[in-house]
Coordinates of C-alpha atoms in Angstrom, one line a residue:
Chain G
M1 CA 133.0 70.1 80.5
K2 CA 129.4 70.1 79.3
A3 CA 129.9 70.7 75.6
Q4 CA 126.7 69.1 74.6
Q5 CA 124.5 71.0 77.0
G6 CA 120.9 69.9 77.2
K7 CA 121.6 66.4 76.0
E8 CA 120.0 63.6 78.0
K9 CA 122.3 62.1 80.7
V10 CA 122.6 58.3 80.7
I11 CA 124.8 58.2 83.8
V12 CA 124.7 60.5 86.8
L13 CA 126.9 59.8 89.9
E14 CA 126.4 61.9 93.0
N15 CA 129.0 61.8 95.8
V16 CA 129.6 58.1 95.3
V17 CA 131.7 56.5 98.0
K18 CA 132.9 52.9 97.9
T19 CA 134.6 51.7 101.1
Y20 CA 136.4 48.4 101.5
S21 CA 137.2 47.2 104.9
M22 CA 140.0 44.7 105.7
G23 CA 139.7 43.8 109.3
D24 CA 140.0 47.0 111.3
A25 CA 141.4 49.1 108.4
S26 CA 139.2 50.5 105.7
F27 CA 139.9 52.6 102.7
N28 CA 137.8 54.4 100.2
A29 CA 138.3 53.0 96.7
L30 CA 135.9 55.7 95.5
D31 CA 136.0 58.9 97.6
G32 CA 133.1 61.1 96.7
V33 CA 132.8 60.9 92.9
D34 CA 130.5 63.1 91.0
L35 CA 130.1 62.3 87.3
S36 CA 127.6 62.7 84.5
I37 CA 127.8 61.2 81.1
E38 CA 125.6 62.2 78.2
K39 CA 123.8 59.7 76.0
G40 CA 125.8 58.9 72.9
S41 CA 129.2 60.0 74.2
F42 CA 132.4 58.1 73.8
V43 CA 134.3 58.3 77.1
S44 CA 137.5 56.8 78.5
I45 CA 138.4 56.5 82.1
M46 CA 142.2 56.5 82.8
G47 CA 144.4 56.3 85.8
P48 CA 147.2 54.2 87.4
S49 CA 146.5 51.0 89.1
G50 CA 144.9 51.6 92.5
S51 CA 143.3 54.8 91.3
G52 CA 139.8 53.3 91.7
K53 CA 139.0 52.9 88.0
S54 CA 138.2 49.2 88.4
T55 CA 135.9 49.9 91.3
M56 CA 134.3 52.7 89.1
M57 CA 133.9 50.1 86.4
N58 CA 132.1 47.7 88.8
I59 CA 129.8 50.4 90.1
L60 CA 129.0 51.7 86.7
G61 CA 128.4 48.1 85.5
C62 CA 126.1 47.4 88.4
L63 CA 128.2 44.5 89.5
D64 CA 128.6 46.2 92.8
R65 CA 126.7 48.8 94.9
P66 CA 128.2 52.0 96.2
T67 CA 128.6 52.3 100.0
S68 CA 126.9 55.7 99.8
G69 CA 125.8 58.2 97.2
A70 CA 123.4 58.0 94.3
Y71 CA 123.7 56.4 90.8
W72 CA 121.1 57.1 88.1
L73 CA 121.5 54.8 85.1
D74 CA 119.3 55.7 82.2
G75 CA 117.0 57.6 84.5
Q76 CA 116.7 54.7 87.1
Q77 CA 118.2 54.9 90.6
V78 CA 120.2 51.8 90.9
A79 CA 122.3 52.4 94.0
D80 CA 120.3 50.2 96.3
L81 CA 118.7 47.6 94.2
S82 CA 118.7 43.9 95.2
D83 CA 121.1 41.4 93.6
D84 CA 118.4 40.1 91.2
E85 CA 117.3 43.6 90.3
L86 CA 120.9 44.5 89.5
A87 CA 121.2 41.3 87.4
T88 CA 118.1 42.5 85.4
V89 CA 119.6 46.0 84.9
R90 CA 122.9 44.4 83.7
N91 CA 121.0 42.3 81.3
K92 CA 118.9 45.1 79.8
K93 CA 121.1 48.2 80.1
I94 CA 124.7 47.3 80.2
G95 CA 127.0 45.5 77.7
F96 CA 130.3 44.3 79.0
V97 CA 133.6 43.8 77.1
F98 CA 136.4 42.4 79.2
Q99 CA 140.2 42.4 78.8
N100 CA 140.3 38.6 78.7
F101 CA 137.1 38.3 76.6
N102 CA 135.2 36.1 79.1
L103 CA 133.5 33.9 76.5
L104 CA 132.2 30.5 77.6
P105 CA 134.7 28.1 76.2
R106 CA 132.3 25.2 75.5
M107 CA 129.9 27.3 73.5
S108 CA 130.1 28.4 69.9
A109 CA 130.4 32.1 69.0
L110 CA 126.7 32.1 68.1
Q111 CA 125.6 30.6 71.5
N112 CA 127.9 33.0 73.4
V113 CA 126.4 36.0 71.7
A114 CA 122.9 34.7 72.2
L115 CA 123.4 34.2 75.9
P116 CA 122.2 37.6 77.2
L117 CA 119.0 37.1 75.3
T118 CA 118.4 33.8 77.1
Y119 CA 118.3 35.7 80.4
A120 CA 116.1 38.3 78.8
G121 CA 113.5 35.6 78.0
V122 CA 113.7 36.0 74.2
P123 CA 112.5 32.9 72.2
L124 CA 115.2 30.7 70.8
A125 CA 114.7 31.3 67.1
E126 CA 114.8 35.0 67.6
R127 CA 117.9 34.8 69.8
L128 CA 119.8 32.9 67.1
R129 CA 118.6 35.2 64.4
R130 CA 119.7 38.3 66.3
A131 CA 123.0 36.7 67.4
K132 CA 123.8 35.9 63.8
A133 CA 123.1 39.4 62.7
A134 CA 125.3 40.8 65.5
L135 CA 128.2 38.5 64.5
E136 CA 127.8 39.6 60.9
A137 CA 128.0 43.2 62.0
V138 CA 131.4 42.7 63.6
G139 CA 132.6 40.8 60.5
L140 CA 132.4 37.3 61.9
G141 CA 129.5 36.0 59.8
D142 CA 131.6 33.0 58.6
R143 CA 132.7 32.0 62.1
I144 CA 129.4 31.7 64.0
N145 CA 129.9 28.0 64.8
H146 CA 133.5 28.3 65.9
K147 CA 134.4 27.8 69.6
P148 CA 136.4 30.6 71.2
N149 CA 139.6 28.5 71.3
E150 CA 139.3 28.1 67.5
M151 CA 139.6 31.9 67.1
S152 CA 142.3 34.6 67.3
G153 CA 142.3 37.1 70.2
G154 CA 140.9 39.8 67.9
Q155 CA 138.1 37.6 66.7
R156 CA 137.2 36.6 70.3
Q157 CA 137.0 40.2 71.3
R158 CA 134.7 40.9 68.4
V159 CA 132.5 38.1 69.6
A160 CA 132.5 39.6 73.0
I161 CA 131.5 43.0 71.5
A162 CA 128.7 41.4 69.5
R163 CA 127.5 39.8 72.8
A164 CA 127.7 43.2 74.6
V165 CA 125.5 45.0 72.1
I166 CA 123.0 42.2 71.4
N167 CA 120.5 43.5 74.0
E168 CA 120.8 47.1 72.7
P169 CA 122.1 48.3 76.1
A170 CA 122.1 51.9 77.3
I171 CA 125.8 51.8 77.9
L172 CA 128.7 49.7 76.6
L173 CA 131.4 49.2 79.2
A174 CA 134.8 48.0 78.1
D175 CA 137.6 47.2 80.6
E176 CA 141.0 47.3 78.9
P177 CA 139.5 45.9 75.7
T178 CA 142.8 45.9 73.8
G179 CA 144.9 44.8 76.7
N180 CA 145.4 41.2 75.5
L181 CA 145.6 42.1 71.8
D182 CA 148.3 42.9 69.3
T183 CA 148.4 46.4 67.8
K184 CA 146.6 45.4 64.6
S185 CA 143.8 43.5 66.3
G186 CA 143.6 46.3 68.9
E187 CA 143.0 48.9 66.1
E188 CA 140.3 46.7 64.5
V189 CA 138.5 46.4 67.8
M190 CA 138.8 50.2 68.4
K191 CA 137.3 50.8 65.0
I192 CA 134.4 48.7 65.9
F193 CA 133.9 50.7 69.1
A194 CA 134.0 53.9 67.1
A195 CA 131.5 52.5 64.7
I196 CA 129.2 51.5 67.6
H197 CA 129.5 55.1 68.9
E198 CA 128.7 56.4 65.4
Q199 CA 125.4 54.5 65.7
G200 CA 124.6 56.7 68.7
R201 CA 125.5 54.4 71.6
T202 CA 127.2 55.4 74.8
V203 CA 130.6 53.7 75.0
I204 CA 132.8 53.9 78.1
L205 CA 136.3 52.5 78.1
V206 CA 138.6 51.9 81.0
T207 CA 142.2 51.9 79.9
H208 CA 145.7 53.0 80.9
E209 CA 146.9 53.4 77.3
P210 CA 146.8 56.9 76.0
E211 CA 146.6 55.7 72.4
I212 CA 143.3 53.9 73.2
A213 CA 142.0 56.9 75.0
A214 CA 142.8 59.0 72.0
Y215 CA 139.9 57.4 70.1
T216 CA 137.5 58.9 72.6
Q217 CA 135.9 62.4 72.9
R218 CA 136.2 62.7 76.6
V219 CA 138.9 61.4 78.9
I220 CA 138.4 61.2 82.7
Y221 CA 141.5 60.8 84.8
M222 CA 141.3 59.2 88.2
R223 CA 143.7 59.1 91.1
D224 CA 143.1 57.8 94.7
G225 CA 139.4 57.3 94.2
R226 CA 138.8 60.8 92.8
I227 CA 138.3 62.4 89.4
V228 CA 141.4 64.6 89.0
Q229 CA 140.9 65.7 85.4
D230 CA 138.1 65.6 83.0
E231 CA 138.8 66.8 79.5
T232 CA 136.5 66.9 76.5
R233 CA 137.9 67.2 73.0
V234 CA 135.9 68.5 70.2
Chain D
M1 CA 113.8 28.4 80.2
V2 CA 113.6 25.1 82.1
W3 CA 113.8 23.0 79.0
E4 CA 116.9 25.1 77.9
S5 CA 118.5 24.5 81.3
V6 CA 118.0 20.7 80.7
L7 CA 119.7 21.0 77.3
I8 CA 122.6 23.0 78.9
A9 CA 122.8 20.4 81.6
L10 CA 122.9 17.5 79.1
E11 CA 125.5 19.4 77.1
S12 CA 127.6 19.9 80.2
L13 CA 127.4 16.2 81.0
R14 CA 128.3 15.3 77.4
V15 CA 131.4 17.5 77.5
N16 CA 132.7 15.9 80.8
K17 CA 131.8 12.4 79.6
L18 CA 134.1 10.3 81.9
R19 CA 133.3 12.3 84.9
S20 CA 129.6 12.2 84.3
I21 CA 129.7 8.5 83.8
L22 CA 131.6 7.9 87.0
T23 CA 129.2 10.2 88.9
M24 CA 126.3 8.4 87.5
L25 CA 127.8 5.0 88.3
G26 CA 127.1 5.5 91.9
I27 CA 123.5 6.1 91.2
I28 CA 123.4 3.3 88.6
I29 CA 124.8 0.8 91.0
G30 CA 122.6 2.0 93.8
V31 CA 119.4 1.8 91.8
G32 CA 120.4 -1.5 90.2
A33 CA 121.2 -3.0 93.6
V34 CA 117.9 -1.9 95.1
I35 CA 116.0 -3.5 92.2
A36 CA 118.0 -6.7 92.1
M37 CA 118.1 -7.2 95.8
V38 CA 114.3 -6.7 96.1
A39 CA 113.9 -9.0 93.2
I40 CA 115.9 -11.7 94.9
G41 CA 114.1 -11.1 98.2
L42 CA 110.7 -11.5 96.5
G43 CA 112.0 -14.5 94.6
V44 CA 113.1 -16.2 97.9
R45 CA 109.7 -15.4 99.3
E46 CA 107.9 -17.1 96.4
K47 CA 110.2 -20.1 96.8
V48 CA 109.6 -20.3 100.5
K49 CA 105.9 -20.0 100.0
G50 CA 106.1 -22.7 97.4
S51 CA 107.9 -25.1 99.7
I52 CA 105.5 -24.4 102.6
A53 CA 102.5 -24.9 100.2
G54 CA 104.2 -28.3 99.5
L55 CA 104.0 -29.0 103.3
G56 CA 100.3 -28.5 103.1
S57 CA 99.8 -24.9 104.0
N58 CA 96.8 -24.6 101.7
L59 CA 95.3 -27.3 103.8
L60 CA 92.1 -27.1 105.7
I61 CA 91.3 -29.8 108.3
V62 CA 87.7 -30.4 109.4
T63 CA 87.3 -32.4 112.6
P64 CA 84.0 -33.2 114.3
G65 CA 83.8 -31.5 117.6
G66 CA 81.8 -28.9 119.4
V67 CA 78.8 -29.3 121.6
S68 CA 76.9 -32.6 122.1
P69 CA 73.2 -32.5 122.8
T70 CA 73.9 -32.7 126.5
G71 CA 76.3 -29.7 126.4
I72 CA 79.4 -31.7 127.0
R73 CA 82.1 -30.8 124.5
L74 CA 84.0 -33.8 123.2
A75 CA 87.6 -34.0 122.2
A76 CA 88.2 -32.8 118.6
G77 CA 88.0 -35.8 116.3
S78 CA 86.0 -37.9 118.6
G79 CA 82.6 -36.8 117.4
T80 CA 80.4 -38.8 115.2
R81 CA 78.9 -36.1 112.9
L82 CA 81.3 -36.3 109.8
T83 CA 80.4 -38.8 107.2
L84 CA 81.6 -39.8 103.7
D85 CA 78.6 -38.0 102.3
D86 CA 80.0 -34.8 103.8
V87 CA 83.2 -35.4 101.9
R88 CA 81.4 -36.0 98.6
A89 CA 79.3 -32.9 99.2
I90 CA 82.3 -30.7 99.7
Q91 CA 84.0 -32.3 96.7
R92 CA 80.9 -31.5 94.6
E93 CA 79.9 -28.1 95.8
V94 CA 82.9 -26.1 97.2
E95 CA 84.8 -24.3 94.5
G96 CA 88.5 -24.0 94.9
A97 CA 88.9 -27.3 96.8
I98 CA 91.1 -29.5 94.7
Y99 CA 91.4 -32.5 97.0
V100 CA 89.0 -33.5 99.7
I101 CA 90.0 -36.6 101.5
P102 CA 88.4 -38.5 104.4
S103 CA 90.3 -40.0 107.2
V104 CA 89.6 -42.7 109.8
Q105 CA 92.5 -43.6 112.0
R106 CA 93.2 -46.0 114.9
Q107 CA 96.2 -47.9 116.3
Y108 CA 96.3 -51.6 115.5
Q109 CA 98.6 -54.5 116.0
L110 CA 100.2 -55.6 112.7
I111 CA 101.5 -59.1 112.1
A112 CA 103.6 -60.4 109.3
G113 CA 105.1 -63.8 109.5
N114 CA 106.7 -64.0 113.0
Q115 CA 107.1 -60.3 113.4
N116 CA 104.6 -57.9 115.0
W117 CA 104.5 -54.1 115.2
T118 CA 101.9 -51.6 116.4
S119 CA 101.2 -48.7 114.2
S120 CA 98.6 -46.2 113.1
V121 CA 96.2 -47.4 110.4
E122 CA 94.6 -44.7 108.4
G123 CA 91.7 -45.2 106.0
T124 CA 91.5 -42.6 103.3
S125 CA 91.1 -42.1 99.5
P126 CA 93.7 -42.2 96.7
D127 CA 94.1 -38.4 96.8
W128 CA 95.9 -38.8 100.1
L129 CA 99.1 -39.3 98.3
G130 CA 99.0 -35.8 96.6
V131 CA 97.7 -34.0 99.7
R132 CA 100.4 -35.3 102.0
G133 CA 103.2 -35.2 99.5
F134 CA 104.2 -38.8 99.8
E135 CA 105.7 -40.9 97.0
V136 CA 105.3 -44.7 96.4
V137 CA 108.8 -46.2 96.0
S138 CA 107.7 -49.7 95.4
G139 CA 104.4 -51.2 94.0
A140 CA 101.5 -48.8 93.7
F141 CA 98.9 -46.9 95.7
F142 CA 95.3 -48.1 95.8
G143 CA 92.7 -46.6 93.4
S144 CA 89.1 -45.6 93.7
Q145 CA 87.9 -49.1 92.6
D146 CA 89.7 -50.4 95.7
V147 CA 87.7 -47.9 97.8
D148 CA 84.4 -48.9 96.1
A149 CA 85.2 -52.6 96.6
R150 CA 86.3 -52.2 100.2
A151 CA 89.5 -54.1 99.1
R152 CA 91.8 -55.5 101.7
V153 CA 94.9 -53.8 100.4
A154 CA 97.4 -51.8 102.3
V155 CA 100.3 -49.3 101.5
I156 CA 102.9 -49.2 104.3
G157 CA 105.4 -46.6 105.4
Q158 CA 109.2 -47.2 105.6
T159 CA 109.2 -47.8 109.4
V160 CA 106.5 -50.4 109.2
A161 CA 108.2 -52.1 106.2
L162 CA 111.5 -52.3 108.0
N163 CA 110.1 -53.6 111.3
L164 CA 107.9 -56.3 109.7
F165 CA 109.8 -57.3 106.7
G166 CA 113.4 -56.2 107.2
E167 CA 115.3 -56.1 103.9
V168 CA 112.6 -58.1 102.0
D169 CA 110.4 -56.2 99.5
P170 CA 107.0 -56.4 101.1
V171 CA 105.0 -55.8 97.9
G172 CA 102.7 -58.7 97.2
L173 CA 103.2 -60.2 100.7
S174 CA 100.4 -60.2 103.2
I175 CA 100.0 -58.7 106.7
R176 CA 97.4 -59.0 109.3
I177 CA 95.8 -55.9 110.7
D178 CA 93.9 -56.7 113.9
K179 CA 93.9 -60.3 112.7
A180 CA 92.3 -59.5 109.3
P181 CA 94.6 -60.3 106.3
F182 CA 95.6 -57.5 104.0
K183 CA 97.7 -57.6 100.9
V184 CA 100.6 -55.1 100.7
I185 CA 100.5 -53.4 97.4
G186 CA 102.9 -50.5 97.8
V187 CA 105.6 -49.0 100.0
L188 CA 105.8 -45.3 100.7
G189 CA 109.1 -43.3 100.4
A190 CA 110.7 -42.1 103.6
K191 CA 109.6 -38.7 104.9
G192 CA 111.3 -38.7 108.3
Q193 CA 110.1 -36.9 111.4
S194 CA 107.3 -34.4 111.4
A195 CA 107.8 -30.9 112.9
T196 CA 106.4 -32.2 116.2
G197 CA 108.7 -35.1 116.4
S198 CA 106.5 -38.0 115.4
D199 CA 107.6 -40.6 112.8
Q200 CA 105.7 -39.9 109.6
D201 CA 106.9 -43.2 108.2
D202 CA 105.2 -45.3 110.8
I203 CA 101.8 -45.6 109.0
V204 CA 99.7 -48.0 107.2
I205 CA 97.3 -46.6 104.6
I206 CA 94.1 -48.5 103.5
P207 CA 90.9 -47.6 101.6
V208 CA 88.6 -45.6 103.8
T209 CA 85.6 -47.9 103.2
T210 CA 87.7 -50.9 104.3
A211 CA 88.7 -49.2 107.4
M212 CA 85.2 -48.1 108.3
Q213 CA 83.3 -51.2 107.5
R214 CA 85.8 -54.1 107.8
L215 CA 88.1 -52.9 110.6
Q216 CA 86.3 -50.5 112.8
G217 CA 82.6 -51.0 112.0
V218 CA 81.7 -47.3 112.1
T219 CA 79.7 -45.0 109.9
Y220 CA 81.5 -41.8 110.7
I221 CA 84.9 -40.5 109.9
N222 CA 87.5 -38.8 112.1
R223 CA 88.7 -36.0 109.8
I224 CA 88.3 -34.4 106.4
S225 CA 91.4 -32.8 104.8
I226 CA 90.8 -30.2 102.1
Q227 CA 93.5 -28.9 99.8
A228 CA 92.6 -25.5 98.5
E229 CA 93.6 -24.4 95.0
S230 CA 95.8 -21.6 96.3
E231 CA 96.6 -19.6 99.4
T232 CA 94.4 -16.7 98.2
V233 CA 91.2 -18.8 98.0
L234 CA 91.9 -20.5 101.4
D235 CA 89.7 -18.2 103.4
Q236 CA 86.8 -18.4 100.9
V237 CA 87.0 -22.3 100.9
Q238 CA 87.0 -22.3 104.6
E239 CA 83.9 -20.2 104.7
D240 CA 82.1 -22.3 102.1
V241 CA 82.9 -25.5 103.8
T242 CA 81.6 -24.2 107.1
Q243 CA 78.3 -23.0 105.5
L244 CA 77.9 -26.3 103.6
L245 CA 78.5 -28.5 106.7
R246 CA 76.2 -26.3 108.8
S247 CA 73.4 -26.7 106.3
R248 CA 74.0 -30.4 105.9
H249 CA 74.0 -30.9 109.6
R250 CA 70.8 -28.9 109.8
L251 CA 72.2 -26.4 112.4
S252 CA 70.0 -23.4 113.0
A253 CA 71.6 -19.9 113.0
T254 CA 71.8 -19.9 116.8
M255 CA 73.4 -23.3 117.2
P256 CA 77.2 -23.5 117.4
D257 CA 79.2 -25.5 114.8
D258 CA 79.4 -29.3 115.6
F259 CA 82.7 -29.4 113.8
T260 CA 85.9 -27.4 113.6
V261 CA 87.7 -26.1 110.5
R262 CA 91.4 -25.3 111.0
N263 CA 94.1 -24.1 108.6
L264 CA 97.8 -24.0 108.6
S265 CA 98.1 -20.5 107.3
A266 CA 99.9 -19.4 110.5
I267 CA 103.0 -21.2 109.2
M268 CA 102.7 -19.4 105.9
E269 CA 102.3 -16.0 107.6
A270 CA 105.4 -16.5 109.7
A271 CA 107.4 -17.6 106.7
V272 CA 106.2 -14.7 104.6
E273 CA 107.0 -12.3 107.4
T274 CA 110.5 -13.7 107.6
T275 CA 111.1 -13.3 103.9
N276 CA 109.7 -9.8 103.9
T277 CA 112.2 -9.0 106.6
I278 CA 115.0 -10.4 104.4
T279 CA 113.7 -8.4 101.4
L280 CA 113.7 -5.2 103.5
L281 CA 117.2 -5.9 104.8
L282 CA 118.6 -6.4 101.3
G283 CA 116.7 -3.4 100.1
N284 CA 118.1 -1.3 102.9
I285 CA 121.7 -2.4 102.2
A286 CA 121.1 -1.4 98.6
A287 CA 119.6 1.9 99.6
I288 CA 122.8 2.8 101.5
S289 CA 124.7 2.4 98.2
L290 CA 122.2 4.7 96.6
L291 CA 122.9 7.3 99.4
V292 CA 126.6 6.9 98.7
G293 CA 125.9 7.6 95.1
G294 CA 124.1 10.7 96.1
I295 CA 127.1 12.0 98.1
G296 CA 129.1 11.3 94.9
I297 CA 126.7 13.6 93.0
M298 CA 127.2 16.3 95.6
N299 CA 131.0 16.0 95.5
I300 CA 131.1 16.3 91.7
M301 CA 128.6 19.2 91.7
L302 CA 130.8 21.0 94.2
V303 CA 133.9 20.4 92.0
S304 CA 131.9 21.6 89.0
V305 CA 130.8 24.8 90.7
T306 CA 134.4 25.6 91.7
E307 CA 135.6 24.8 88.3
R308 CA 133.0 26.9 86.6
T309 CA 133.2 29.9 89.0
R310 CA 134.3 32.0 86.1
E311 CA 131.4 30.8 83.9
I312 CA 129.0 31.7 86.7
G313 CA 130.6 35.1 86.9
I314 CA 130.2 35.7 83.2
R315 CA 126.6 34.5 83.3
K316 CA 125.8 36.8 86.2
A317 CA 127.5 39.8 84.4
L318 CA 125.2 39.1 81.4
G319 CA 122.1 39.2 83.6
A320 CA 121.7 35.7 85.1
T321 CA 119.7 35.9 88.3
Y322 CA 120.0 33.8 91.5
R323 CA 117.2 31.7 90.3
S324 CA 118.5 31.0 86.8
I325 CA 122.0 29.9 88.1
L326 CA 120.3 27.8 90.9
L327 CA 118.1 26.2 88.3
Q328 CA 121.0 25.5 85.9
F329 CA 123.0 23.5 88.5
L330 CA 120.0 21.9 90.1
I331 CA 118.8 20.6 86.8
E332 CA 122.3 19.3 86.0
S333 CA 122.3 17.2 89.2
I334 CA 118.7 16.1 88.6
V335 CA 119.6 15.0 85.1
I336 CA 122.4 12.9 86.6
G337 CA 119.8 11.4 88.9
V338 CA 117.3 10.8 86.1
V339 CA 119.8 9.3 83.6
G340 CA 121.6 7.4 86.3
G341 CA 118.3 6.1 87.6
S342 CA 117.1 5.0 84.2
L343 CA 120.4 3.1 83.5
G344 CA 120.2 1.7 87.0
I345 CA 116.8 0.2 86.3
L346 CA 118.2 -1.5 83.2
L347 CA 121.1 -2.8 85.3
G348 CA 118.8 -4.0 88.0
I349 CA 116.6 -5.9 85.6
G350 CA 119.6 -7.3 83.8
A351 CA 121.3 -8.4 87.1
S352 CA 118.0 -10.0 88.2
Y353 CA 117.9 -12.1 85.1
V354 CA 121.6 -13.0 85.3
I355 CA 121.3 -14.0 89.0
S356 CA 118.2 -16.1 88.4
Y357 CA 119.9 -17.7 85.4
F358 CA 123.1 -18.7 87.2
S359 CA 121.9 -19.4 90.7
E360 CA 118.5 -21.0 89.7
W361 CA 116.9 -18.7 92.2
Q362 CA 113.7 -17.4 91.1
T363 CA 113.7 -13.5 91.0
F364 CA 110.7 -11.4 90.8
I365 CA 111.1 -7.8 89.7
A366 CA 108.7 -5.6 91.5
P367 CA 107.4 -2.5 89.7
W368 CA 107.2 -0.7 93.0
S369 CA 110.9 -1.2 93.6
M370 CA 111.7 0.3 90.2
L371 CA 109.5 3.3 90.9
L372 CA 110.9 3.7 94.4
A373 CA 114.5 3.5 93.4
F374 CA 114.0 5.8 90.4
S375 CA 112.2 8.5 92.4
F376 CA 114.7 8.1 95.1
S377 CA 117.6 8.7 92.7
V378 CA 115.9 11.8 91.3
G379 CA 115.3 13.0 94.8
I380 CA 118.9 12.4 95.7
G381 CA 119.9 14.4 92.6
L382 CA 117.7 17.2 93.9
V383 CA 118.7 17.1 97.5
F384 CA 122.5 16.7 97.0
G385 CA 122.5 19.1 94.1
L386 CA 120.8 21.8 96.1
Y387 CA 123.8 22.8 98.3
P388 CA 126.2 23.2 95.3
A389 CA 123.6 24.9 93.2
R390 CA 122.9 27.4 96.0
K391 CA 126.6 28.0 96.4
A392 CA 126.9 28.7 92.7
A393 CA 123.9 31.1 92.7
L394 CA 125.2 33.0 95.7
L395 CA 128.6 33.7 94.2
D396 CA 129.6 37.4 94.0
P397 CA 129.9 38.2 90.2
I398 CA 133.1 40.4 90.7
E399 CA 134.9 37.7 92.7
A400 CA 133.7 35.1 90.2
L401 CA 134.9 37.1 87.2
R402 CA 138.3 37.5 88.9
Y403 CA 138.6 33.8 89.6
E404 CA 141.4 32.1 87.7

C-alpha cells in the first residue's frame, strides 16, 4: 500500500465518521475511514452509488465536516474549522472539477477561471493574466471570451480544470469529471489530468467507470461507508 | 473587493434588464412621488402665503394707547400722541417699510341730493389703495397734491355709491360730509365683507389733511399702518418703529410705550402651519409608495437568491466566505436603490415641472426632499436586501451545488 514510503502525506484521515440523521433514524455515510494519500499521487475512488464516495468527496473537499475523526489536509487539521475558515481552505488548497462543470453561465471563460483568485484577494490585472495562462495551458487560449453556453462539453470541462488549478491547490478533486462527456472529450480531459499529475500535483478522481480509474496509480474501492479495497499499481 | 462587487451587481442588473427596471420602477415612482408631492405642497404654501400677504399680513398697525399721565389707560386709538410727523419720520427712517399711511376715522352723515347715508369717513394718503388692496373702478384716487392742498375730494366705496346715487355714476358729482361739500373723484371696486363681518365697501376716503383740519379739527391721527417689504423683515420693522416712536415721544427707558404696534402674522402662521401639514401628508402618502417599492426589492432579491442558488454554491466551493456572498447580494440591492433613487429624482423634478406647467400651480423643488428620498431609497435597498443576502450567505454549499 505504501509504495512511496517516506513521501509527504497531503491527506490523512483517521477514523472519520459521517452520520446523517433523518428523524429518529440515522446512518453512517462514512463508517470509520482511515486513509492517507501522498503528495503528487494520482488516485481514484470507486464504488457503487450509496457507497459513501460522494460523502468522502465532500469531506475531502472541505465542503462538509466529519461527525467525528480527524482530517489533516496539507498538514493542517481541518475537521473542526468554522464555515469561513473552511471556505478559505477550499480557496487556497482545493481545486474542484464537477461532473456538470458548474461554470457561471453569465461569465466568460476568463472570468470563470479568475473567480477563485477574486476570493483570494489577488489584484485584477494579475488575476486576468494568470487566468489567461491557465486557459492557454488547457488549450483554450482562443476561447477566453466565450461564455460556457458557446462551448462544447469538453471545452467547458477544460475551463473548469483551468479554474481548479488556478490557485495552485494542494489537491485537485474531480467528481465524475467525464460523466457528461463523450468518449473522445473524456479522453482529452483525462490526458489533461494526467499532465497535471505529471507536474507533481495530487489528483483525486471519484468515478464509477473502470476505464477512467485505469488512468490512475492507486484505486480505492468503497462500499457501505468503508474502504474495502486499496490497490496501488506501479 | 467592494468595487468589484458593485461591478458584479451592475452586470447582474444588466443581464436581467426587464426585471431590474421593473424592480427599480417601484423605487423610481416612490422617490419621484415624494419629490413631486413635497414640491406641490411647498408650492401651495408659497401661493397661500402670497394671498395672505395680499390681505395685508405684512402689515403693522400702530395705534396710540397706553398710559396717560394720570395712569388711566385709554382705549386703543383714542390717544392723542400720534401725529403726521410720526408718519413722515417712519417713512424716512425705518428701512423695510414700503408704505406708511396715516389714518383718521369717524362716522359722518353723508348727503347727496335727496339721499342720506351714514358711513365711516377715513382720511389717509394715496398709498392707502396699495396697502388695503382696493381698486378704483371709476374715476381716480386722490394724489399727494390733494393731500398738500387739503382738497375737498372723496373716493367712495360701492355701498356708499349705491345708497346715495343708485345706478348713476357718481364721479364728478358732489356729496356733503357733515354739511361740508366734497367732490366725488372716484369709486372703489367691491371687496365684500371682511373676515369679521363688516362691510368693507361702506367707506368714504378723503385726504388725511382734509379730514384732520377741515372735518374734525384735530392735530393727531388715529392710526398708522405700515406695510413691510416682506414677512422676514416684519419683526425688524416692528422693532425699529417702536424705538423710533419712543425716542420721538421722548419716553425714558422706564416709561411704558404710549402706543401699540400690532401685526397680523398670526394669520400667516396659521396658514403656513396648515400648508406644512398638507405637505407632510402628501409626503407621507408618497413615502408609503417608497416602502412598497422597497418590498418589491426584497421580493426580487429573494427570487434572485433562489434562482442563483447554484451560483452561490459554486462561489462557496471556490472559496467565497459568508461576508463576500452577503456583500455581493447586499450591494446588488443597494445598487437598485441608488440607481432607482437617481432616476426617481429626475422623475420627481420632471413631474414637478409638468404639473406646474399644466395646472399653473407653482411648485417648489426642495433640495432636502431630494436628499431625503434618495437616502431613504438607498436605505430601503440596504434594509430590504439584508434578509435575502443573509439567506444567500447562509446557504449550505453542498445543498446549493445539488440545487437544480
